[in-house]
Each structure stands twice: as structure tokens, then as C-alpha cells.
Amino acid sequence: MGAYILKRLISAVPVLLGITVIVFLIMSMIPGAPATATAILGSYATPENVEKLDRDRGLDKPLVTRYFIWLGNMLTGDFGRSFSLNRPVLDEILDRFNATLVLAGVAFVLCTLLGILAGVVSAARQNGFADKAFTFVVLIGISVPSFFLGMMMILTFAVNLRLLPVSGMDAIYGGGDLPDLPRYLVMPALALAVVATGVIARLSRSAMLEVLRQDYIRTARAKGVDERRVIMGHALRAAMVSIIPVLGIQAGFALSGSVYIEIVFQWPGIGRMLVDAILKRDILLVQGGVVFVAAAYVFFNIAVEVAQSLLDPRIKT
Amino acid sequence: MSALDVTELSKTFPVGGGLLHKPGAVRAVRPVSFTVETGETLGIVGESGCGKSTLARMLVGLIEPTTGQIEIEGKPLDNADAAAFGKLIQYVFQDPVSSLNPRKTIRQIIEAPLKYLHGMAGDVRAGRIAEIFASVNLREEFLDRYPHEFCGGQAQRIGIARALAAAPRIMVLDEPVSALDVSVQAQVLNLMADLRGQFNLTYLFISHDLAVVEAVSDRIMVPYFGSVVEIGRAEDLFKTPRHPYTNLLADSAPVVGRALTAPEQRDTELPDPLNPPPGCAFAGRCPRATERCLTAEPKLRPLGDDQLAACHHPLD
Amino acid sequence: MSGFLKLLFRNRLAAVGAVIIGLICLVALATPLLPRADPDVPATADRFQRPFRPGHLLGTDHLGRDLASRLLWGTRLSLAVGVAAALIAGTIGSTIGIVAGYFGGRIDNVIMRGVDMLMAFPYILLALAIVAALGPGLMNALIAVAAVNIPFFARNIRGVTVGLAGREFIDAARLAGKGHTRIILTELLPNVASMIVIAMSTTAGWMILETAGLSFLGLGSQPPVADLGSMLGEARAALITSPHTSVVPGVMIFLIVMSINLLGDGVRNALDPRLRSGALTRPRAVTLVERRGAIPAADQKGLLNIQDLETQFHVGDRVYRAVNAVSLHVNPGEALGIIAESGSGKSVTALSVMGLVASPPGVITGGAVRYEGEDLLAATYRSLREKRGDKVAYIFQDPLSTLHPLFRVGDQLTEAIQAHHKEPDDAARARAVELLKAVRIPNAESRIRNYPHQMSGGMRQRVGIAMALANDPEVIIADEPTTALDVTVQAQILSLLDDLRRERGLAIIFITHDFDVVAQLCERVAVMYAGKIVEEGPTGAILAQPAHPYTRRLMACLPELGGGKRRLAAIPGLPPVVSDLPPGCAFAPRCDKATAACRAGEIPFDGDAAHRVHCLHPEFAPMEVLA
């Protein structure tokens, strides 16, 4: 097992390098570095100053050289300095990433549990009342934009019913207590989880139905195994083989969706930071943030693969 | 001049390999040489994993051989060009339904070799298709239907018609009747026998069914673990096998009235292809194996009339 | 095509989706013709008017612009951008997928590495990076959304293509002289096209959502022009005071996406062959029993007694009569062989006994199955479950697909034991080892830790047999247990089965298409054709003097080893389809002795109790072909 994890980690190296190359290439497409320099220097943007700044930032060097300088700096933990926030990029990212992790993590756990549960119940009671009800809810879930859902939640639960705080994450930032966090987390986490729950529920349902047709399910029944065990033991276990990879993809969706949710709920996460940085053309911050989150996602996917190999003995470890 | 002349043909598949592993190699077919005379049917009988399908696919150019050469009627073939093979040697597939494109009519399927191999014009083509279809005993109205409308036996005739349309000299029949029911399989086998006479074809007939192979072949070749262990005349091979494996095959075939005793009690498996044994591949299962069999690989040698076997201790 | 549309609209939800999205599209197309206020000209005096005011049906936004008008123009924009993104992503992604899947090898490797690399990003990061590079704007948002969806299409379509490229018809096309381009365009594409349509229709809604999302963040359409996303984004600031400005565009996005999803699901259901064939319905724990006629009275025959069993498959409005009035019994310690060709209902008969026929579509419509006198078809699930594997056990054909791939064989064996006996784990495990030894698996103690894929075919079938023996059943039903095996392995398994049944006094029902096998193993034989038993009797009697013309001719078809090169006998014609059985004898169209009476009414089951035949013109001469 250890060797397998090591192997996966080593195979992640080229992927991580590829990610940095892609991000770097996309970012180097940005037209008019001077524009950025102008943004940084504001009213001090004389041609001489712009040129000097570009030289200081190494923009006069060839592309490949710039890439390796950037990569080398990142490996030593230097992601550069954000001009708009005037602080090191990495510090900002780490602060913000915690908040995103809490939000996306809770949403991910929610959608996994609810989605698989709904899928299994739907499949086991195919065409029954529960199945139809779930199918309907799932359809709405995957069709409603999460940012719109979030706004409607604020309107209903915070403004009209006054049950929950409108926005923010005050429990951590601004001196609130940790036990307060759940109250702030409920709406954004739910709004974020809805779409992924729908996708996972659909997939679990069809994976279960497919597995239930397999010959080995008939074998289990022929042995006299109880139907409950046939479904929860034999079928669900086999269906997990096709559900787990999708969980990895859905985790990516939870991270992605958190960008909208963070904006709607004023959540101090990395998604909001990225959107602000793009609008301010703070390239180093965008570059650093994207690489950091993508790298985190790569490691999460390795965990998914390891889980898959624990479940399925046919995968060579 | 013989129809087919194969020299030292072999195929090695690379397997595995990655960051931490050295790539391995599986020798699916070890170098084999044989000749098939014009008008002859050579049967190839073997169990799963013996390399018979890889051999067949190399012969029609679907897999490029690792070593060796294929000569048809004296002309060596370019191993990498499926179309060059197509005009001389054709293939009939095991699964008749999967070998027909579900989205094409039968006419479009049979037309393809006429169009692309022989560049035949449209009006000539229609006549030729009708001729071919008649020769496999199918009604012409079937031409505009789709493959899913046919059952196994009919689909296999369509597969044969497509192979015939290429006007080949040789046909490789890869388990052509094993997907068919007993009552239908003889229809197809007899049709193929008739066509062979009619078009002066040469057949390579591959099957796992000993009795069927014996009934249709002039000579039979027995591969085991990628090498040919025995080759001989059909009427003699299973009556007087020289190689212990051929003997085991003959004894294992169910026969009415013979008591049920397994000729081999141990559950024996094929050797590991990634880690083949040094000597005779069959030694681990062979009751006659000696020290020599574990170290030296036996070569095919003549044993009796028209019969060759690769064994250090052949049966008499 | 019309068949597809009919299928599509039979699905009511899909039809609802089609109507909604159709209406929305119509209105969007007609927008320039409608007499509405200019959507982009501010009128600050009329800010935040509530809906249903004269002149402003949906009210106005923060700059006093007519919401209804902005909604129409925004819908038009969102739809156009979403559909364009789906088409671009679908076309490019599918092309990449087909090329990678068809050529395989190194090309596939390189392409898929690249795709994996793109999929290593949470999709929005990539979209954000692209928008950051190109600058905010609707066109750039479109490019970003299309770009991040390309990998999804590529991967999906590649998967389908790899499956197709391995099919034999692709090889056949190569042998027919077609080049790569031609094969891709004329052989592959027609088969992949439906998958591409499915993928596009199920993701189009998603892409509209994503572009709206980017606009919502202020990275898509720029003011004053608005698509639905940016309308929502602009309205957010006034969410609490004027919620209608948010609700209007939000509900529209929801309607569009939902109706496209409904339609997309309908398209998928209508096009996907697996869904059409009902492969995604859950089989019940017990076959559905809907007996129409009277239930046959118990006669005291045999340990397991099948009486006038009828099992059908109901698919759409077609009825496949797989088993027709089959009566069979097996005595303790006896081996009964059922011989038939494919599609004749032999497996269905066997599975009906313990209610294991998948249903839907299977339905048992008549007869009785009595075990020690009790009618199993009337039994409760509980009582049937208690007998499954304990009194009547099964051995199935393909040991690779019938063993659970994710459980160790030892665990599958102990589960079989513990399903019926409350044995502690270590005792059950010891018993499992014993069972593996009984089926002559060497190193049983270590083999119980193997997974099925780590064993050879013969070994797996031994495990299958061990599992059937786990609770010392009275009857074993073996459904083609050696068909998937090589001939040398088949010989071993048959002799093992024969030894076991003699040692343990088991009754065996052995189902096969192979006369030779039955002749060696069974005392009694029943021959089935088109769902009926045509002949039944002691093996010796039937082999020596088959009475039914079908039995006789089938036996003549069998090639026997040792006969040399020869012409084989065949039966002309084809077996009938069981959804369309002729009246009278089903074999009549292929029979050279058939008369008008054979094609008319029911044929009685004649003969003495031992050897019976379903034929008006039975044969009496001894069989000569078989010595």
C-alpha cells in the first residue's frame, strides 16, 4: 500500500509541473504587461517608471527563463507579492484557503452522504414514491444556479425569517466564537452542496441499477443472502467502484462552486480573492492562487485513487 | 507452389512499464513456420491462451508481427499494410454479429471490399454483390436490411460473403461456428466446404472444438503456450498423437459411452506468460516429463508419416 | 428519426421540457420584433418599480430600465452563448476523443495525458485563468466555458470509441481496404454520433449555467448589455430592498436549465440502447408470479417437481413465451440432464425454480414448482430465501461474472454458510477451507484469501461448486457449468461433479447444449425446443432410440471425434422466435415428417411413464449414427 501511495505521489509530479506550465502560459498571454504596471504605479506611471518596474519584475527576460524563475521561487515558498493587497501572495492564499476548505469540505461531505443515500434508496425502491420524489428534487437541484439559490436563501432565512446571519464568517474573523461557525456555515454549505448532491444521487442510482443486473447479484440471491444485505453489501460495494471517481470530480465542482457562494455570502475564501484579483489585474495573486488550489485538488484526487484501490482489488497496487 | 508460406513468424507484446517498473514482454506467438498447400484446409486447434488468435490476426495483417515473413503464392507481403493483405487473404470472425457494423445495411457492408480493394464501378458492383449473395444461399431482399435483423447463422453467412467479395486466395476462419448452435453450425460448415471447392480457396480453420476441426481439416496444427507442439494429418493426429498434450486434448473431449474420468486430476494452469519456464512449456502438466524437459526446449521433428511433434519423449 | 421522436415524446417530462424550451427559444428569436422599451437606456426616475406597473410588467431595475425587456434580450444572449459553447466544446472535444480512442497507443497516451492535465484543475480555476488572460467579456467567457468543457467531451467520447474500435467490424473494414479517415468517418462516427448528441444535450444546460455564472461574477457580459447572469449580478446589491430584480433573471435561468435538462434526459433515454432495453431496471428479489390458470394439484413425483411451468418475458407490448408448460422432476440422488440450444428456455426453466429470473421483464404465468410437496411459487420471500442455497443450490455458467469481484472467495463462501447457519466466523472459515479441499483446490488455506480475478477459469468454477455445496443442499441446479471452460478443464470439472454427487447423494439438474456431456453424466434426459420439452426419458433409451425427430436430428449434427474429414449433418431452417410461436409443433417448419396435423393443434405428450415424446410421428428405429 505504502509503495502504491508513493507511486501515485511520484506520478503527481509531472501533473503538477504541467499545471504550472498551463497557468504560466495562459497568464503570459495577457496583453500589455505595461497596463498592469500602470495599474500598480497609478499616477506614478511615467514611461521610465513602467520600464523600470518591468525590468525589476523580470519581464524583459525570455518566456522560458521567466517560467523557471517563477517555478524556482514558488518551490522555495515565494509566490511573489500582491500589489493590490501589498502582502506576500502565499500568506494571503493560506489565510483564504482555510475558509474555503471549511466551506467546500463541509459541502463535500454533505453532498457525498446525501447523494449516495438518495441514490441507493431511489434504486432500491425504483419507481416507488421515494424514487419519484428524489428524482424531482434532484432535477431541481441540478438546474438551479447555486448563486441564485444562495440569494433566495438569504432572502428567506436571514431577511424574512431572521433565523440565520445574512453573510460572512464572523465566528472566525472578527472575534466571534467557534461554536458560532455552524450558524454562518449552514446556508452557504447547503447552497454549495445542492448541485453536487443531485449529480451524485443520479449517478449512484444508475450505478446501483446497473450493478443489480449483474450475475454476481443473482449468485448472492441464489445463495440465500437476505435482500437487505444484497443491496447494502453486495450491490453498493460494487457500485462504489463507479461512484468514487465521480466524488473526486464533484470535489472539484464544490471548489469551483465555492467561488460563487463566497461572493454571495461574503465568505472570506480564496474564490472571492481570485475574482477580485482578476478584476484588479493582480496577476501574481491569480497565478499563485490558481496553482495552489489546483495542487491541492491534485493531492485530493490521489487520496481518491488510493481509496479506490482499497476498495477494488483488481487495481494493481 | 504453396498457397501460404510462413517463416519464423512471432509476436511479442510489451506489457506494463512505467516510472518504477521495467516493461516486460509476453511472447504470444513464438517463432512458427508452416506451409499450406493450395486448396488445403489447415486446422488449428488449441485452448485459450495458446496464441491461435494472435497468429490468425498476424496472417491477415491486423497485427504486425515482431519477426518473420508471410508469403502468399510465392510473393512476400508487406507486413504493415492491411489493404495489401485484403486482396489475398481474408478473415471470418468468431462473433458474426459484432463483426457487422450495426449502422450499415448488408449491401454497404459487402460493397466495401469491392469498392476499396478492387475499385469496382457502381453498376458492376450490384451484379457482383448479387452473385456473391446467391453463393452463400441468402435471399437478395436481405441486402437492404440491418445486421440486428439477422440471427447468428445468417450473420455468419453475411460475414463469409463479405470475405468472398474481396476475392481472396486464402481465408482465415477464426472460430467461425463456435457462437452458433449445433443444428445451425453444420449448415455454415458445409457451406464453407462448398465454397472452397467452387472458388478454389485455401482455408485456415481455427477452433477449440476438436471434433469440428477434425471433420473439416486436411491437416491439423496444435499450438500450446505460443508454440506449435504437433502438426499432422487430420485422420491420424488424434488417433495416434505423439505429443502428450495432443493426447490429453483427445482424452478430454467428451465422448458418448466413455466413463467420466478426468484424464488429468490436478488443476493445472498455463505457465505464467511474463515468466515463462525455460524448457518445455507443457512439462509442468506432463506425466512423461524428465529433467531434460525442464531445461531444453524441444524442437518440432518428424515422428511418423507426415506428422511432426515437439517433444523429448513422444508417445509411440 | 420519427421513431426517435415518438420515443422522446412518450416520456412526458421530456415533452414538458421540450415545450418550455421551445417557447423560450421562440420568444428569444422574436424579441427584436416585439414592441418593448430599449433594454439598455437608463431612466433613473423610474428606479426599482415593483412588477405589474403599467408599461413595466416586471418592474424596473436599479437604473429604471424595463426588466421585461432586459429579460428578453438577456435570455436571447444567454441561450446563444450557452448553445454556442456546447457546440464548440462538443465538436472539438469529440474530435479529440475519437482520434485518441481510435488510434490508441502513443497518440492516445499523449492526448489523454493532456486532457488529464486540464482535468486536474477544478474547472472554474481554468475558466477564471482564461478570462483573466483574455480580459472580462462575454465572448471570452464563452471561450473559457467551451475550453474547460472540452476535456469532459474528449474523455467521454474516447471511452465510447475505445469500446467500438476494439469491435470486429472495425477490423473487417480495414480488411475491406478502408483507410483510417474513412473508417473514422463512415464506420465509427455513425455509431458514436448518438453518444455525442447525448453528451451535448445533457451538458448544454450546464454550460448555460456556467456562462451565467461568469457573468454573475462580472467577468462575462459587460454593462450596459446584460445576459441573465449579469442581470442577477447587478441585482444582488439590491437583493433585500428590491428582490424582484433578482428573482426575475434567476427564475429564467432555472427554467431554461431545467427544461434543457429534462429534454436532455429524454434524449438520452430515447437514444441509449441500454436504457431502451430496460437494462437499468432493478430486478426484484423474487421473480414476479402472476399465475392465470389453475394451480396444478400436487402429485407425489420426485424431490423437486416442476409442473406445467410457464415463464414469459414482457417487453413493451411483446410477450416472449420462454417456457411453455414444462413439467420435470428429479429424484434424490439422480442426475437429470436438460439439453437444448440457445434461446430454448432451458436456463429460464432452471432460474424459475427459486424465483431468480430477472423481473421485470420476467413473469411466471403458470404452473407450480414443488419442493418436498410445498409450492415454491406461492412461498413467502422469507421461506424461499431460507431454501435458496440451503436446499436447492445453483452453479452458474461463467464463473468470472458470477463471483463478486470485490470479495475474497473465502468471504463469499463463509457468507453462503452464514446466510443459513449461525456459525461463528472461525468455524465458518474452517468449513470454507474444507469445502475448497472437497473440490480439490490445492493450498486451500491460502487460496481462500484470493480474489476471483486471481484465479484461473477452472479454479473459479471449483469455487462456484464449493459455494453450491456449502450447506449440503438436496438439489443442485447446474446451468451450463462447463461451457465457458477449455476442454481439458471441462473434463476435470465434470468428473469432480460426478464424484461429488455420488459421494453425497445429491440430485443434480444439469443444463447444457452438449449431448456428449449429458450422456456421460446423467441418468435421465429431457430435450427442450422453443420453450417446450419435446422428449424425456432414460439417457440410454434416448441415445439408442431417439423418438422425436428433433432429438434424432440434433444427435446426428454432433461431430464425434475420430470420424475423420467429412460432411456434417445439419437441420435446415432456424429455431423459431419465442415471441411468435407457430400453432402446433414448433419444430414442424424444420421437420421432414411434418403433416398438416402437426401445424394445427396441441400435440399430446405420449409414451410410457419412463420415455415420453411430444410428437405425432415419433421414430422407432434405433439410431445408427451413434454406436
mmCIF file of N, CA, C and O in Angstrom, chain B residues 137-192:
data_model
loop_
_atom_site.group_PDB
_atom_site.id
_atom_site.type_symbol
_atom_site.label_atom_id
_atom_site.label_comp_id
_atom_site.label_asym_id
_atom_site.label_seq_id
_atom_site.Cartn_x
_atom_site.Cartn_y
_atom_site.Cartn_z
ATOM 1 N N ASN B 137 -26.208 -18.615 -50.287
ATOM 2 C CA ASN B 137 -27.592 -19.033 -50.053
ATOM 3 C C ASN B 137 -28.410 -18.046 -49.239
ATOM 4 O O ASN B 137 -29.107 -18.437 -48.308
ATOM 5 N N LEU B 138 -28.276 -16.765 -49.531
ATOM 6 C CA LEU B 138 -29.129 -15.791 -48.848
ATOM 7 C C LEU B 138 -29.983 -15.091 -49.902
ATOM 8 O O LEU B 138 -29.548 -14.897 -51.037
ATOM 9 N N ARG B 139 -31.203 -14.709 -49.467
ATOM 10 C CA ARG B 139 -32.098 -14.033 -50.407
ATOM 11 C C ARG B 139 -31.669 -12.600 -50.625
ATOM 12 O O ARG B 139 -31.225 -11.923 -49.707
ATOM 13 N N GLU B 140 -31.836 -12.135 -51.860
ATOM 14 C CA GLU B 140 -31.334 -10.811 -52.204
ATOM 15 C C GLU B 140 -32.047 -9.700 -51.438
ATOM 16 O O GLU B 140 -31.500 -8.628 -51.235
ATOM 17 N N GLU B 141 -33.287 -9.970 -51.005
ATOM 18 C CA GLU B 141 -34.022 -8.915 -50.293
ATOM 19 C C GLU B 141 -33.368 -8.567 -48.954
ATOM 20 O O GLU B 141 -33.623 -7.513 -48.385
ATOM 21 N N PHE B 142 -32.511 -9.455 -48.456
ATOM 22 C CA PHE B 142 -31.823 -9.186 -47.184
ATOM 23 C C PHE B 142 -30.830 -8.035 -47.311
ATOM 24 O O PHE B 142 -30.386 -7.478 -46.331
ATOM 25 N N LEU B 143 -30.441 -7.716 -48.556
ATOM 26 C CA LEU B 143 -29.344 -6.768 -48.751
ATOM 27 C C LEU B 143 -29.615 -5.397 -48.154
ATOM 28 O O LEU B 143 -28.691 -4.688 -47.772
ATOM 29 N N ASP B 144 -30.884 -5.010 -48.093
ATOM 30 C CA ASP B 144 -31.161 -3.662 -47.613
ATOM 31 C C ASP B 144 -31.583 -3.640 -46.156
ATOM 32 O O ASP B 144 -32.093 -2.644 -45.662
ATOM 33 N N ARG B 145 -31.337 -4.751 -45.451
ATOM 34 C CA ARG B 145 -31.651 -4.762 -44.020
ATOM 35 C C ARG B 145 -30.403 -4.469 -43.195
ATOM 36 O O ARG B 145 -29.298 -4.430 -43.713
ATOM 37 N N TYR B 146 -30.643 -4.305 -41.893
ATOM 38 C CA TYR B 146 -29.530 -4.018 -40.973
ATOM 39 C C TYR B 146 -29.148 -5.274 -40.186
ATOM 40 O O TYR B 146 -29.981 -6.166 -39.979
ATOM 41 N N PRO B 147 -27.902 -5.327 -39.715
ATOM 42 C CA PRO B 147 -27.406 -6.556 -39.092
ATOM 43 C C PRO B 147 -28.260 -7.087 -37.940
ATOM 44 O O PRO B 147 -28.354 -8.292 -37.758
ATOM 45 N N HIS B 148 -28.887 -6.200 -37.133
ATOM 46 C CA HIS B 148 -29.600 -6.716 -35.962
ATOM 47 C C HIS B 148 -30.813 -7.547 -36.341
ATOM 48 O O HIS B 148 -31.392 -8.224 -35.501
ATOM 49 N N GLU B 149 -31.184 -7.525 -37.635
ATOM 50 C CA GLU B 149 -32.353 -8.298 -38.044
ATOM 51 C C GLU B 149 -32.003 -9.761 -38.332
ATOM 52 O O GLU B 149 -32.867 -10.538 -38.711
ATOM 53 N N PHE B 150 -30.721 -10.116 -38.174
ATOM 54 C CA PHE B 150 -30.319 -11.475 -38.517
ATOM 55 C C PHE B 150 -29.863 -12.249 -37.291
ATOM 56 O O PHE B 150 -29.310 -11.682 -36.357
ATOM 57 N N CYS B 151 -30.117 -13.561 -37.309
ATOM 58 C CA CYS B 151 -29.617 -14.382 -36.214
ATOM 59 C C CYS B 151 -28.209 -14.854 -36.575
ATOM 60 O O CYS B 151 -27.722 -14.635 -37.681
ATOM 61 N N GLY B 152 -27.570 -15.528 -35.631
ATOM 62 C CA GLY B 152 -26.159 -15.885 -35.752
ATOM 63 C C GLY B 152 -25.788 -16.556 -37.055
ATOM 64 O O GLY B 152 -24.849 -16.149 -37.734
ATOM 65 N N GLY B 153 -26.552 -17.582 -37.438
ATOM 66 C CA GLY B 153 -26.190 -18.345 -38.628
ATOM 67 C C GLY B 153 -26.228 -17.499 -39.888
ATOM 68 O O GLY B 153 -25.319 -17.546 -40.715
ATOM 69 N N GLN B 154 -27.271 -16.672 -40.014
ATOM 70 C CA GLN B 154 -27.378 -15.802 -41.188
ATOM 71 C C GLN B 154 -26.283 -14.755 -41.173
ATOM 72 O O GLN B 154 -25.662 -14.467 -42.199
ATOM 73 N N ALA B 155 -26.031 -14.172 -39.980
ATOM 74 C CA ALA B 155 -24.999 -13.140 -39.879
ATOM 75 C C ALA B 155 -23.648 -13.716 -40.276
ATOM 76 O O ALA B 155 -22.850 -13.043 -40.935
ATOM 77 N N GLN B 156 -23.402 -14.969 -39.901
ATOM 78 C CA GLN B 156 -22.113 -15.557 -40.256
ATOM 79 C C GLN B 156 -22.004 -15.740 -41.766
ATOM 80 O O GLN B 156 -20.941 -15.552 -42.342
ATOM 81 N N ARG B 157 -23.110 -16.074 -42.427
ATOM 82 C CA ARG B 157 -23.063 -16.153 -43.891
ATOM 83 C C ARG B 157 -22.757 -14.797 -44.503
ATOM 84 O O ARG B 157 -22.070 -14.704 -45.508
ATOM 85 N N ILE B 158 -23.316 -13.751 -43.912
ATOM 86 C CA ILE B 158 -23.022 -12.409 -44.417
ATOM 87 C C ILE B 158 -21.537 -12.112 -44.243
ATOM 88 O O ILE B 158 -20.882 -11.576 -45.140
ATOM 89 N N GLY B 159 -20.990 -12.517 -43.098
ATOM 90 C CA GLY B 159 -19.552 -12.342 -42.858
ATOM 91 C C GLY B 159 -18.734 -13.080 -43.912
ATOM 92 O O GLY B 159 -17.732 -12.569 -44.409
ATOM 93 N N ILE B 160 -19.179 -14.266 -44.252
ATOM 94 C CA ILE B 160 -18.466 -15.036 -45.284
ATOM 95 C C ILE B 160 -18.589 -14.338 -46.637
ATOM 96 O O ILE B 160 -17.615 -14.234 -47.388
ATOM 97 N N ALA B 161 -19.796 -13.826 -46.909
ATOM 98 C CA ALA B 161 -19.999 -13.135 -48.188
ATOM 99 C C ALA B 161 -19.072 -11.928 -48.301
ATOM 100 O O ALA B 161 -18.507 -11.666 -49.358
ATOM 101 N N ARG B 162 -18.917 -11.198 -47.197
ATOM 102 C CA ARG B 162 -18.030 -10.050 -47.234
ATOM 103 C C ARG B 162 -16.592 -10.484 -47.530
ATOM 104 O O ARG B 162 -15.887 -9.864 -48.336
ATOM 105 N N ALA B 163 -16.153 -11.583 -46.875
ATOM 106 C CA ALA B 163 -14.794 -12.064 -47.124
ATOM 107 C C ALA B 163 -14.651 -12.490 -48.587
ATOM 108 O O ALA B 163 -13.653 -12.195 -49.237
ATOM 109 N N LEU B 164 -15.686 -13.161 -49.116
ATOM 110 C CA LEU B 164 -15.634 -13.622 -50.504
ATOM 111 C C LEU B 164 -15.543 -12.454 -51.480
ATOM 112 O O LEU B 164 -14.897 -12.543 -52.508
ATOM 113 N N ALA B 165 -16.209 -11.354 -51.132
ATOM 114 C CA ALA B 165 -16.265 -10.204 -52.037
ATOM 115 C C ALA B 165 -14.868 -9.676 -52.342
ATOM 116 O O ALA B 165 -14.636 -9.096 -53.394
ATOM 117 N N ALA B 166 -13.924 -9.890 -51.432
ATOM 118 C CA ALA B 166 -12.567 -9.429 -51.673
ATOM 119 C C ALA B 166 -11.846 -10.339 -52.661
ATOM 120 O O ALA B 166 -10.722 -10.051 -53.044
ATOM 121 N N ALA B 167 -12.478 -11.441 -53.038
ATOM 122 C CA ALA B 167 -11.884 -12.435 -53.936
ATOM 123 C C ALA B 167 -10.489 -12.845 -53.483
ATOM 124 O O ALA B 167 -9.518 -12.735 -54.228
ATOM 125 N N PRO B 168 -10.368 -13.322 -52.247
ATOM 126 C CA PRO B 168 -9.051 -13.677 -51.726
ATOM 127 C C PRO B 168 -8.625 -15.065 -52.191
ATOM 128 O O PRO B 168 -9.440 -15.815 -52.734
ATOM 129 N N ARG B 169 -7.357 -15.391 -51.983
ATOM 130 C CA ARG B 169 -6.874 -16.741 -52.275
ATOM 131 C C ARG B 169 -7.005 -17.626 -51.032
ATOM 132 O O ARG B 169 -7.153 -18.822 -51.135
ATOM 133 N N ILE B 170 -6.889 -16.952 -49.879
ATOM 134 C CA ILE B 170 -6.883 -17.705 -48.626
ATOM 135 C C ILE B 170 -7.916 -17.094 -47.684
ATOM 136 O O ILE B 170 -8.109 -15.886 -47.677
ATOM 137 N N MET B 171 -8.592 -17.944 -46.891
ATOM 138 C CA MET B 171 -9.479 -17.420 -45.861
ATOM 139 C C MET B 171 -9.049 -17.964 -44.508
ATOM 140 O O MET B 171 -8.809 -19.162 -44.349
ATOM 141 N N VAL B 172 -8.959 -17.046 -43.538
ATOM 142 C CA VAL B 172 -8.691 -17.454 -42.168
ATOM 143 C C VAL B 172 -10.030 -17.457 -41.443
ATOM 144 O O VAL B 172 -10.705 -16.436 -41.351
ATOM 145 N N LEU B 173 -10.433 -18.629 -40.960
ATOM 146 C CA LEU B 173 -11.728 -18.756 -40.302
ATOM 147 C C LEU B 173 -11.468 -18.898 -38.805
ATOM 148 O O LEU B 173 -10.999 -19.941 -38.351
ATOM 149 N N ASP B 174 -11.733 -17.843 -38.055
ATOM 150 C CA ASP B 174 -11.392 -17.845 -36.634
ATOM 151 C C ASP B 174 -12.622 -18.219 -35.815
ATOM 152 O O ASP B 174 -13.495 -17.393 -35.599
ATOM 153 N N GLU B 175 -12.687 -19.438 -35.382
ATOM 154 C CA GLU B 175 -13.836 -19.951 -34.617
ATOM 155 C C GLU B 175 -15.150 -19.554 -35.285
ATOM 156 O O GLU B 175 -16.040 -19.002 -34.636
ATOM 157 N N PRO B 176 -15.323 -19.864 -36.560
ATOM 158 C CA PRO B 176 -16.487 -19.321 -37.279
ATOM 159 C C PRO B 176 -17.812 -19.900 -36.808
ATOM 160 O O PRO B 176 -18.847 -19.308 -37.076
ATOM 161 N N VAL B 177 -17.806 -21.044 -36.136
ATOM 162 C CA VAL B 177 -19.096 -21.615 -35.742
ATOM 163 C C VAL B 177 -19.263 -21.735 -34.223
ATOM 164 O O VAL B 177 -20.276 -22.224 -33.755
ATOM 165 N N SER B 178 -18.282 -21.253 -33.443
ATOM 166 C CA SER B 178 -18.422 -21.507 -32.008
ATOM 167 C C SER B 178 -19.500 -20.648 -31.365
ATOM 168 O O SER B 178 -19.960 -20.955 -30.281
ATOM 169 N N ALA B 179 -19.946 -19.579 -32.041
ATOM 170 C CA ALA B 179 -21.049 -18.801 -31.476
ATOM 171 C C ALA B 179 -22.397 -19.346 -31.936
ATOM 172 O O ALA B 179 -23.426 -18.804 -31.575
ATOM 173 N N LEU B 180 -22.389 -20.404 -32.742
ATOM 174 C CA LEU B 180 -23.647 -20.898 -33.332
ATOM 175 C C LEU B 180 -24.121 -22.173 -32.650
ATOM 176 O O LEU B 180 -23.338 -22.921 -32.078
ATOM 177 N N ASP B 181 -25.418 -22.405 -32.750
ATOM 178 C CA ASP B 181 -25.985 -23.631 -32.214
ATOM 179 C C ASP B 181 -25.605 -24.820 -33.072
ATOM 180 O O ASP B 181 -25.348 -24.690 -34.262
ATOM 181 N N VAL B 182 -25.626 -25.998 -32.437
ATOM 182 C CA VAL B 182 -25.203 -27.211 -33.138
ATOM 183 C C VAL B 182 -26.008 -27.434 -34.410
ATOM 184 O O VAL B 182 -25.460 -27.782 -35.449
ATOM 185 N N SER B 183 -27.309 -27.205 -34.344
ATOM 186 C CA SER B 183 -28.135 -27.529 -35.509
ATOM 187 C C SER B 183 -27.866 -26.569 -36.650
ATOM 188 O O SER B 183 -28.181 -26.855 -37.801
ATOM 189 N N VAL B 184 -27.301 -25.413 -36.366
ATOM 190 C CA VAL B 184 -27.034 -24.414 -37.396
ATOM 191 C C VAL B 184 -25.580 -24.483 -37.852
ATOM 192 O O VAL B 184 -25.254 -24.173 -38.988
ATOM 193 N N GLN B 185 -24.691 -24.911 -36.923
ATOM 194 C CA GLN B 185 -23.263 -24.824 -37.251
ATOM 195 C C GLN B 185 -22.919 -25.687 -38.467
ATOM 196 O O GLN B 185 -22.105 -25.287 -39.287
ATOM 197 N N ALA B 186 -23.582 -26.831 -38.599
ATOM 198 C CA ALA B 186 -23.258 -27.686 -39.740
ATOM 199 C C ALA B 186 -23.657 -27.014 -41.054
ATOM 200 O O ALA B 186 -22.982 -27.187 -42.069
ATOM 201 N N GLN B 187 -24.753 -26.235 -41.034
ATOM 202 C CA GLN B 187 -25.138 -25.505 -42.252
ATOM 203 C C GLN B 187 -23.978 -24.632 -42.721
ATOM 204 O O GLN B 187 -23.629 -24.606 -43.895
ATOM 205 N N VAL B 188 -23.392 -23.898 -41.778
ATOM 206 C CA VAL B 188 -22.320 -22.971 -42.129
ATOM 207 C C VAL B 188 -21.061 -23.738 -42.541
ATOM 208 O O VAL B 188 -20.398 -23.392 -43.520
ATOM 209 N N LEU B 189 -20.749 -24.810 -41.803
ATOM 210 C CA LEU B 189 -19.550 -25.587 -42.141
ATOM 211 C C LEU B 189 -19.667 -26.174 -43.544
ATOM 212 O O LEU B 189 -18.713 -26.146 -44.329
ATOM 213 N N ASN B 190 -20.822 -26.707 -43.869
ATOM 214 C CA ASN B 190 -20.996 -27.316 -45.181
ATOM 215 C C ASN B 190 -20.940 -26.275 -46.293
ATOM 216 O O ASN B 190 -20.375 -26.513 -47.362
ATOM 217 N N LEU B 191 -21.522 -25.105 -46.015
ATOM 218 C CA LEU B 191 -21.449 -24.014 -46.983
ATOM 219 C C LEU B 191 -19.990 -23.668 -47.264
ATOM 220 O O LEU B 191 -19.577 -23.497 -48.416
ATOM 221 N N MET B 192 -19.204 -23.587 -46.192
ATOM 222 C CA MET B 192 -17.799 -23.220 -46.390
ATOM 223 C C MET B 192 -17.062 -24.280 -47.181
ATOM 224 O O MET B 192 -16.206 -23.970 -48.017
#
